[in-house]
Coordinates of C-alpha atoms in Angstrom, one line a residue:
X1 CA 3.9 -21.2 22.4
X2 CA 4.0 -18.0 24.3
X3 CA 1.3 -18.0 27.5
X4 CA -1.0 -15.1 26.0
X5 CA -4.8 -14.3 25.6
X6 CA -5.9 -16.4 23.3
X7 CA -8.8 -15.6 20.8
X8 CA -12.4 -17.5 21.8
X9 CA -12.0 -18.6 17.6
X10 CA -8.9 -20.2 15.8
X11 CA -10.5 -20.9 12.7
X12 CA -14.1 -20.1 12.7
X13 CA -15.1 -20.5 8.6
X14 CA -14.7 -19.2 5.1
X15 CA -13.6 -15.2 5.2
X16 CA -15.9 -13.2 6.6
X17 CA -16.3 -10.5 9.6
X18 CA -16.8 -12.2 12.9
X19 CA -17.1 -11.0 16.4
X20 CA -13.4 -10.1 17.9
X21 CA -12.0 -13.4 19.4
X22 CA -10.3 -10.6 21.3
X23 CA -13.6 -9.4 22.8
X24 CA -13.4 -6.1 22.2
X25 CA -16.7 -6.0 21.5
X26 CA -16.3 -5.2 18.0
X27 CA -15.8 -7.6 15.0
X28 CA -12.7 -8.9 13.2
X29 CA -11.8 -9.7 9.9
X30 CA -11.2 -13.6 8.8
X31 CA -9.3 -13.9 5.8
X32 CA -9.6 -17.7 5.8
X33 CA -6.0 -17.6 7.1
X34 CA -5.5 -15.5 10.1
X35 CA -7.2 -12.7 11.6
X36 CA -6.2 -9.3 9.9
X37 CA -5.6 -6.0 11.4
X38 CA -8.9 -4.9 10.1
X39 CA -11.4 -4.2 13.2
X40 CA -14.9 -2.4 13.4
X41 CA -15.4 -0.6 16.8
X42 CA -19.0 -1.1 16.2
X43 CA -20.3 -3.6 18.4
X44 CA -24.2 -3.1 17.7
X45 CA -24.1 -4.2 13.3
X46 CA -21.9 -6.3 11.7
X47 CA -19.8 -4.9 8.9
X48 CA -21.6 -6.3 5.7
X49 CA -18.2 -5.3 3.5
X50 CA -15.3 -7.8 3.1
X51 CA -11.9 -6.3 4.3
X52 CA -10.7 -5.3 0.5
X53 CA -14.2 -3.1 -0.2
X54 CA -14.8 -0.2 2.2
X55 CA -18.0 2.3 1.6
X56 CA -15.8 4.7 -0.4
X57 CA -15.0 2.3 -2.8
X58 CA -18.2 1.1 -3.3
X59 CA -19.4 5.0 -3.6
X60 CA -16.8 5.4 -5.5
X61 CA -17.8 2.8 -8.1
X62 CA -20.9 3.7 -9.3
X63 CA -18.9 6.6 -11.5
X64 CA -15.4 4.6 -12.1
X65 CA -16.9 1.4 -12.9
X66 CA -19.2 2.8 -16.0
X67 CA -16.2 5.0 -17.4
X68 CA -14.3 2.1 -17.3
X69 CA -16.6 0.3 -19.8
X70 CA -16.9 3.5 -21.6
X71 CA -12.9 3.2 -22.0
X72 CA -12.8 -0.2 -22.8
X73 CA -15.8 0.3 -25.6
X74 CA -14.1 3.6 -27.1
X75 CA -10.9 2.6 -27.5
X76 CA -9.7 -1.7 -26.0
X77 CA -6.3 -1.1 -26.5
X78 CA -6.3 1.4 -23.9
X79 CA -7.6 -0.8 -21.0
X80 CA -4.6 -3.5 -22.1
X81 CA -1.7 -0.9 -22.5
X82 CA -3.0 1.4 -19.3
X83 CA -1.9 -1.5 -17.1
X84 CA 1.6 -1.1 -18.0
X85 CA 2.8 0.9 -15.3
X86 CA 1.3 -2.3 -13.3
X87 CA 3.7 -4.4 -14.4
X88 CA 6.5 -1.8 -13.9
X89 CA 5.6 -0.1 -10.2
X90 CA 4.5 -3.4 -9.0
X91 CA 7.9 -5.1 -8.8
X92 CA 9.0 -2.5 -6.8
X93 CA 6.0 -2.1 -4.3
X94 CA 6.5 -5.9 -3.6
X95 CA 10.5 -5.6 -3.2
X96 CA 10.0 -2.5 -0.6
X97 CA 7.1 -4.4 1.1
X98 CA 9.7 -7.6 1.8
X99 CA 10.4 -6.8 5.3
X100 CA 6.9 -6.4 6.5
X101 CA 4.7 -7.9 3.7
X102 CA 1.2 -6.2 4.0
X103 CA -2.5 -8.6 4.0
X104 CA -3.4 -8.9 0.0
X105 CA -6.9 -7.3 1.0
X106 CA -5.4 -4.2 2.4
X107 CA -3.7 -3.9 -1.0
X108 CA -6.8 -4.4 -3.0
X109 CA -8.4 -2.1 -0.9
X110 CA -6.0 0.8 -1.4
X111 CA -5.3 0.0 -5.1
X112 CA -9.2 0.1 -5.2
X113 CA -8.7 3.5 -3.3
X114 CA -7.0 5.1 -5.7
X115 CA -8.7 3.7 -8.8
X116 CA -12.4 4.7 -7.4
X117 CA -12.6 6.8 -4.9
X118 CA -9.5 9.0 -5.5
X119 CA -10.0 9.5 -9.3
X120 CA -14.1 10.2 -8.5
X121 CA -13.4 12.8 -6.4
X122 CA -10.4 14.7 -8.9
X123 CA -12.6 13.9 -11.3
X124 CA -15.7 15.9 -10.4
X125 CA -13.5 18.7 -8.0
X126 CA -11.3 19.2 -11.7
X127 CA -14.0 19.6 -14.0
X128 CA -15.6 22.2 -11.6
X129 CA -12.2 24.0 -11.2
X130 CA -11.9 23.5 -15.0
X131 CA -15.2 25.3 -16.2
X132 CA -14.7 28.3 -13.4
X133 CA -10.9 28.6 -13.9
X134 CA -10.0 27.2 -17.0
X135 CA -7.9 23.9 -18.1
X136 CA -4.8 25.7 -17.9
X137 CA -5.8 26.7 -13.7
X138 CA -7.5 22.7 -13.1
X139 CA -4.1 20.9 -14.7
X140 CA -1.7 23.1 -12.3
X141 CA -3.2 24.3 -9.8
X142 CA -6.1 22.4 -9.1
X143 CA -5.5 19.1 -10.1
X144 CA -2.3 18.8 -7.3
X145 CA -4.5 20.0 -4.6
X146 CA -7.4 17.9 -5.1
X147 CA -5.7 14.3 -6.1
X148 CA -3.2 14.7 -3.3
X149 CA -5.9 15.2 -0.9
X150 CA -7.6 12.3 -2.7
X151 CA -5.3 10.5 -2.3
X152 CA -4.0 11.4 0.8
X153 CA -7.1 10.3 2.5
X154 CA -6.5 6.8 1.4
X155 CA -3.8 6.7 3.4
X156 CA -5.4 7.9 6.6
X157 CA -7.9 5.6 6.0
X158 CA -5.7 2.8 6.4
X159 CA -4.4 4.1 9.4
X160 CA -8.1 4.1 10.4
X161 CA -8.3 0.4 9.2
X162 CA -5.0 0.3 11.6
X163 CA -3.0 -1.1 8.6
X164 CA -0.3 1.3 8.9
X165 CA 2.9 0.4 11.9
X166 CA 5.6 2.7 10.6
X167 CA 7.3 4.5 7.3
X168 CA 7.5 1.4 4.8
X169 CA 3.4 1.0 5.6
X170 CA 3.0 4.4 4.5
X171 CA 5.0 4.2 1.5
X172 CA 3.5 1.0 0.5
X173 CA 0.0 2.2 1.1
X174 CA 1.0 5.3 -0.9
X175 CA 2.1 3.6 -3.5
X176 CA -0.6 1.2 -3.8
X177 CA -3.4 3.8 -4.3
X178 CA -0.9 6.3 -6.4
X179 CA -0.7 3.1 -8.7
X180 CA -4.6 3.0 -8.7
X181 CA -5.3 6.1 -9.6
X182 CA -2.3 6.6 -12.3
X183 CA -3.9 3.3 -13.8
X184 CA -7.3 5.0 -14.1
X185 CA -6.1 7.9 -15.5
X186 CA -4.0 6.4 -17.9
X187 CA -7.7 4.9 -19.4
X188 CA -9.1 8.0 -19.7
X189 CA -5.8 9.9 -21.2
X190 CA -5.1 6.7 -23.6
X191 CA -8.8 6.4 -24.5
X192 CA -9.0 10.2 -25.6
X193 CA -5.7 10.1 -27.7
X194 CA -6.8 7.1 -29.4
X195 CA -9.4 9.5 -31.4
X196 CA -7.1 12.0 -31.5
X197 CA -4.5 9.6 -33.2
X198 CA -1.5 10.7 -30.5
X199 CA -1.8 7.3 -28.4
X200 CA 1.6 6.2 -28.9
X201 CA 2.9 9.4 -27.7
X202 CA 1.0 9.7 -25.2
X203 CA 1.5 6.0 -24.0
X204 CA 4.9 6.6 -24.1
X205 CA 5.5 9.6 -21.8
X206 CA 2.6 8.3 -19.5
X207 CA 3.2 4.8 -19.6
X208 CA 6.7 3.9 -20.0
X209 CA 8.8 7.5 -19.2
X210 CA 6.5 8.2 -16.0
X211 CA 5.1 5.6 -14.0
X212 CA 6.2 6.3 -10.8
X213 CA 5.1 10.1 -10.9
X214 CA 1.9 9.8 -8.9
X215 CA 3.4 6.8 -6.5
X216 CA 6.3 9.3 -6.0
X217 CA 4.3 12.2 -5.0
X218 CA 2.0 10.8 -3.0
X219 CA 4.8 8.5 -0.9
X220 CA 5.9 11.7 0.6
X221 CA 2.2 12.0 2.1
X222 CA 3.3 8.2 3.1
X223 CA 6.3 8.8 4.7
X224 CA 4.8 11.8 7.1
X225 CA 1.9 9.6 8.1
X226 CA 4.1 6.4 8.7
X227 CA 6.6 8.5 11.1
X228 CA 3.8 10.2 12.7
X229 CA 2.0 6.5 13.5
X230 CA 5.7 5.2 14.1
X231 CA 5.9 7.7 17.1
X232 CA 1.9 7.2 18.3
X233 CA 1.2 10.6 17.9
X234 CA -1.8 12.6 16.5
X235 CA -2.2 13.2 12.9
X236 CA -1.5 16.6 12.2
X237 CA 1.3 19.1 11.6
X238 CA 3.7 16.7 10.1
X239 CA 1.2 14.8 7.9
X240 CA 0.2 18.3 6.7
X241 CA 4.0 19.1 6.1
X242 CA 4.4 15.7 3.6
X243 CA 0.9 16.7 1.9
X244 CA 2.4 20.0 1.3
X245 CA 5.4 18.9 -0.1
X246 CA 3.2 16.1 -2.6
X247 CA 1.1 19.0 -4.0
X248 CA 4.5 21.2 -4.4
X249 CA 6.0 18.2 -6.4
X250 CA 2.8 17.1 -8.6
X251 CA 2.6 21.0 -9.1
X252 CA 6.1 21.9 -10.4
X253 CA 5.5 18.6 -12.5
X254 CA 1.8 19.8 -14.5
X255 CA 3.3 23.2 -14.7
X256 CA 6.1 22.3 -16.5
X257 CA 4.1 20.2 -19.2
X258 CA 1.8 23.3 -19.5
X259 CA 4.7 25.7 -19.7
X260 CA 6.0 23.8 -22.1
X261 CA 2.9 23.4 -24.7
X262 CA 2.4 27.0 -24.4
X263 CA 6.0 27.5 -25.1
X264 CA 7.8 26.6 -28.5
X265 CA 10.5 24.2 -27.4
X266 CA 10.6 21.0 -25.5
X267 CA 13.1 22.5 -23.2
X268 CA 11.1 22.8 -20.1
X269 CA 9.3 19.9 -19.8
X270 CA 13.5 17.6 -20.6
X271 CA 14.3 19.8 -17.4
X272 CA 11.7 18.7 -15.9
X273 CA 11.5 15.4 -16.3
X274 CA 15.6 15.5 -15.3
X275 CA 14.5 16.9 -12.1
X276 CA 12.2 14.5 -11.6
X277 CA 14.5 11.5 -12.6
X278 CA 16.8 13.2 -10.5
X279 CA 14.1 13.0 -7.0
X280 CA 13.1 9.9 -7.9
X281 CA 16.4 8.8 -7.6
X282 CA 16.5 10.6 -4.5
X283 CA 13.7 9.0 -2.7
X284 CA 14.9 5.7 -4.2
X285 CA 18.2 6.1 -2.2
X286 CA 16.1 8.0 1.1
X287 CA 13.6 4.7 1.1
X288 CA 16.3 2.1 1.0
X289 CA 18.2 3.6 3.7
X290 CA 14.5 2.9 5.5
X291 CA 14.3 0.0 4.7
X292 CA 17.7 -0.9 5.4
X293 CA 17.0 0.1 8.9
X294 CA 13.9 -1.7 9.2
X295 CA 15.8 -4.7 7.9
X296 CA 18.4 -4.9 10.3
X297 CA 16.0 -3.7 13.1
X298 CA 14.1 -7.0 12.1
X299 CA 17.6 -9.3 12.2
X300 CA 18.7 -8.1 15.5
X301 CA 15.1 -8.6 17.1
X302 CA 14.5 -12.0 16.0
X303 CA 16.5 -13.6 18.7
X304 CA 14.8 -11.9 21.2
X305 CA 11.2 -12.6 19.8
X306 CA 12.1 -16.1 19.3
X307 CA 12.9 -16.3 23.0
X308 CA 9.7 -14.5 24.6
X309 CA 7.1 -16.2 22.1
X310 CA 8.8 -20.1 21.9
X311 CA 10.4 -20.7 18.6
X312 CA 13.2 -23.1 18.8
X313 CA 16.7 -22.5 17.5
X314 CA 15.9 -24.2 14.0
X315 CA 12.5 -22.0 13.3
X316 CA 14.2 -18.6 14.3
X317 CA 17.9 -19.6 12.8
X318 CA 16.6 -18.2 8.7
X319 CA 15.6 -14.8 10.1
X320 CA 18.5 -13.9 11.9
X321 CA 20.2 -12.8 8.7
X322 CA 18.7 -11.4 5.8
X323 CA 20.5 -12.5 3.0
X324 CA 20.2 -16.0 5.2
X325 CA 16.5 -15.6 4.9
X326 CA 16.2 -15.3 1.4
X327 CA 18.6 -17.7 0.6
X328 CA 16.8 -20.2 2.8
X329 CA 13.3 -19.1 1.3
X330 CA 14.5 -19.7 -2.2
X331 CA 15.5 -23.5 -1.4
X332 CA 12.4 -24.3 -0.3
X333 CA 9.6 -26.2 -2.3
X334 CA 7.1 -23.8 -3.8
X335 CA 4.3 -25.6 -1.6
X336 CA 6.3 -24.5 1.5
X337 CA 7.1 -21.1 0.8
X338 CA 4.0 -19.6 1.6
X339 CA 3.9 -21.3 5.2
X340 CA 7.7 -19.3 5.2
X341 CA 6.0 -15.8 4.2
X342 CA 3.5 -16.4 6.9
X343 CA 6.0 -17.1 9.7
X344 CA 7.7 -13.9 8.5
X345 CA 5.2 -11.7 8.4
X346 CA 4.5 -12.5 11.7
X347 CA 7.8 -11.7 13.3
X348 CA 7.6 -8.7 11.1
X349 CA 4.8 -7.2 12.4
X350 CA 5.5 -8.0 16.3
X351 CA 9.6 -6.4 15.3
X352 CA 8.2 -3.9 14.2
X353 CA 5.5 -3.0 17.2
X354 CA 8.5 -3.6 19.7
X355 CA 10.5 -1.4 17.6
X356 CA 7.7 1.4 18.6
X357 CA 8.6 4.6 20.6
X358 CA 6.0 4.8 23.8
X359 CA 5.9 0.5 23.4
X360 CA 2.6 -1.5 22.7
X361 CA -0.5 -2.5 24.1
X362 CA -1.7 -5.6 25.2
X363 CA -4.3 -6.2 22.5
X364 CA -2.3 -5.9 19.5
X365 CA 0.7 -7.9 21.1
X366 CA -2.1 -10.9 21.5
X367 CA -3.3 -10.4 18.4
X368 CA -0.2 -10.6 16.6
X369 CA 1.0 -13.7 18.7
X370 CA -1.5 -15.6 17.8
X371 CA -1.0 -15.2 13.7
X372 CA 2.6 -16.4 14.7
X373 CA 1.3 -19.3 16.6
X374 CA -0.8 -20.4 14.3
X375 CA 1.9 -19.4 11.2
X376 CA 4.4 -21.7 13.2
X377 CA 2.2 -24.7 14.0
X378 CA 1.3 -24.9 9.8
X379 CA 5.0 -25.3 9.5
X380 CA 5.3 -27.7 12.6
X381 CA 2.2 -29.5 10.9
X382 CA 3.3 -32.6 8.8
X383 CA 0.6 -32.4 6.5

């Protein structure tokens, strides 16, 4: 094991909020596996929220929750077909997040994000935009500023949470609360048509043909944010740059379904959605290449990692090639793969903070050495 600080508590309980082991003089998240990324700087009250709720969420609640049960009472079959573009986005937010898979809480807590706090806010900014302006103004106008920003925000909140290490963390965070809040809104759209008698059409388009749209828009907020983090500078300019550039896309994407039910052909909005097929397929290609890199960043690193923190040649031997690693992962009993994940996502996280421009600091390297440690004496561990 490598000589490093090590925390006062290895395994102090069920999951809770403890004082740092680090003593930072703050308090740390227990997950009843490891200790997360998740810190409070305030040393005088303990947080009273587990890692996956935050005071947003909760605020954000006490209007989501109640529509919710509105949706499900108005119209059931809304609630079980809205979380179909769960079962489509999903499989690709896990696939991305392979490299450097993200704590299950900070997940929760971003897909809570977007399902609560960002469709609160859009939903109270809209209306207000809707009665001044008019529907035609809120859907194209308004609606792209305010659930960007909604979202957005999300996303610097996890940095906050200091969840986020580089451009795949800011796509998967993206997506996660994009997928929230497209959920949520697909209740409240499906719910409507059923009384209308249009939900199959409008399952269809919002469902099945665009899924992705809000996790594509908001992933370019992602991206800015995760390069900007990447190179440990100040959130600004270029985080403003990818918000720009989500609102520009989420715009042309309304307007063209409200151009084209004020015009008398369906011409505009089967442009549209080529153009969007046609970035999405973009991105696609833009986020493997990033993910590439991150990839083979991760294989030619493991050596050395393995080296400075005392893995022997049999422990580090899967992760030196990818396609090694998942081969390796896939023969193992289903009891032993999640000991596997663990050991990878440790390495995963201290590639990736060595793969940082400006380096590291001593706290986070400690940190992260000892969820390896303890991730490689679970495997080492016969029982």
């Amino acid at each position: 094991m490598v000589q490093s600080q090590t925390p006062t508590m290895i395994d102090p309980g069920p999951p809770d909020w403890y004082s740092d082991p680090w003593n930072s003089g703050g308090w740390r998240w227990w997950d009843g596996i490891q200790w997360t990324a998740n810190a409070s700087a305030a040393a005088e009250e303990k947080p009273r929220l587990p890692a996956w709720l935050s005071v947003p969420v909760v605020l954000g609640a006490i209007i989501g929750v109640p529509l919710m049960v509105y949706f499900a009472v108005q119209a059931p079959r809304a609630i079980v077909f809205g979380l179909v573009p769960l079962l489509i986005v999903l499989p690709a937010l896990l696939w991305f997040d392979r490299v450097e898979p993200e704590p299950w809480s900070s997940r929760i807590h971003a897909l809570l994000w977007g399902a609560l706090v960002a469709t609160t806010v859009s939903l109270i900014v809209n209306t207000i935009i809707a009665i001044v302006g008019g529907t035609i103004v809120a859907t194209a106008v308004g609606a792209p500023l305010v659930e960007e920003t909604a979202k957005g925000l999300g996303i610097i909140w996890a940095v906050r949470r200091k969840e986020v290490d580089g451009v795949m963390d800011g796509v998967i965070y993206a997506g996660w609360i994009a997928l929230g809040f497209a959920i949520f809104e697909d209740f409240s759209y499906l719910s409507t048509a059923d009384q209308t008698g249009q939900f199959w059409l409008v399952f269809l388009v919002r469902a099945v043909l665009t899924p992705f749209a809000h996790p594509l828009f908001t992933s370019w907020i992602g991206i800015a944010v995760g390069i900007t983090v990447a190179k440990q500078e100040k959130l600004g300019l270029r985080v403003f740059g990818g918000w720009l550039v989500a609102v520009a896309c989420h715009a042309l994407w309304n307007g063209s379904l409200v151009a084209n039910e004020l015009s008398s052909s369906n011409r505009i909005v089967i442009v549209a959605g080529v153009g969007f097929v046609l970035l999405f397929v973009a991105s696609l290609l833009a986020l493997g290449r990033v993910r590439k890199h991150e990839r083979e960043q991760f294989s030619r690193i493991a050596p050395y990692l393995a080296h400075k923190y005392g893995l022997n040649e049999a422990e580090i031997a899967p992760f030196t090639h990818w396609r090694t690693m998942i081969k390796t992962r896939r023969a193992l009993p289903r009891a032993q793969r999640k000991k596997f994940d663990d050991v990878h996502a440790a390495l995963a996280r201290l590639a990736s903070v060595h793969g940082r421009e400006g380096g590291f600091d001593i706290a986070t390297e400690d940190r992260l050495v000892s969820h390896l440690n303890e991730a490689i004496s679970k495997v080492r561990s016969p029982v």
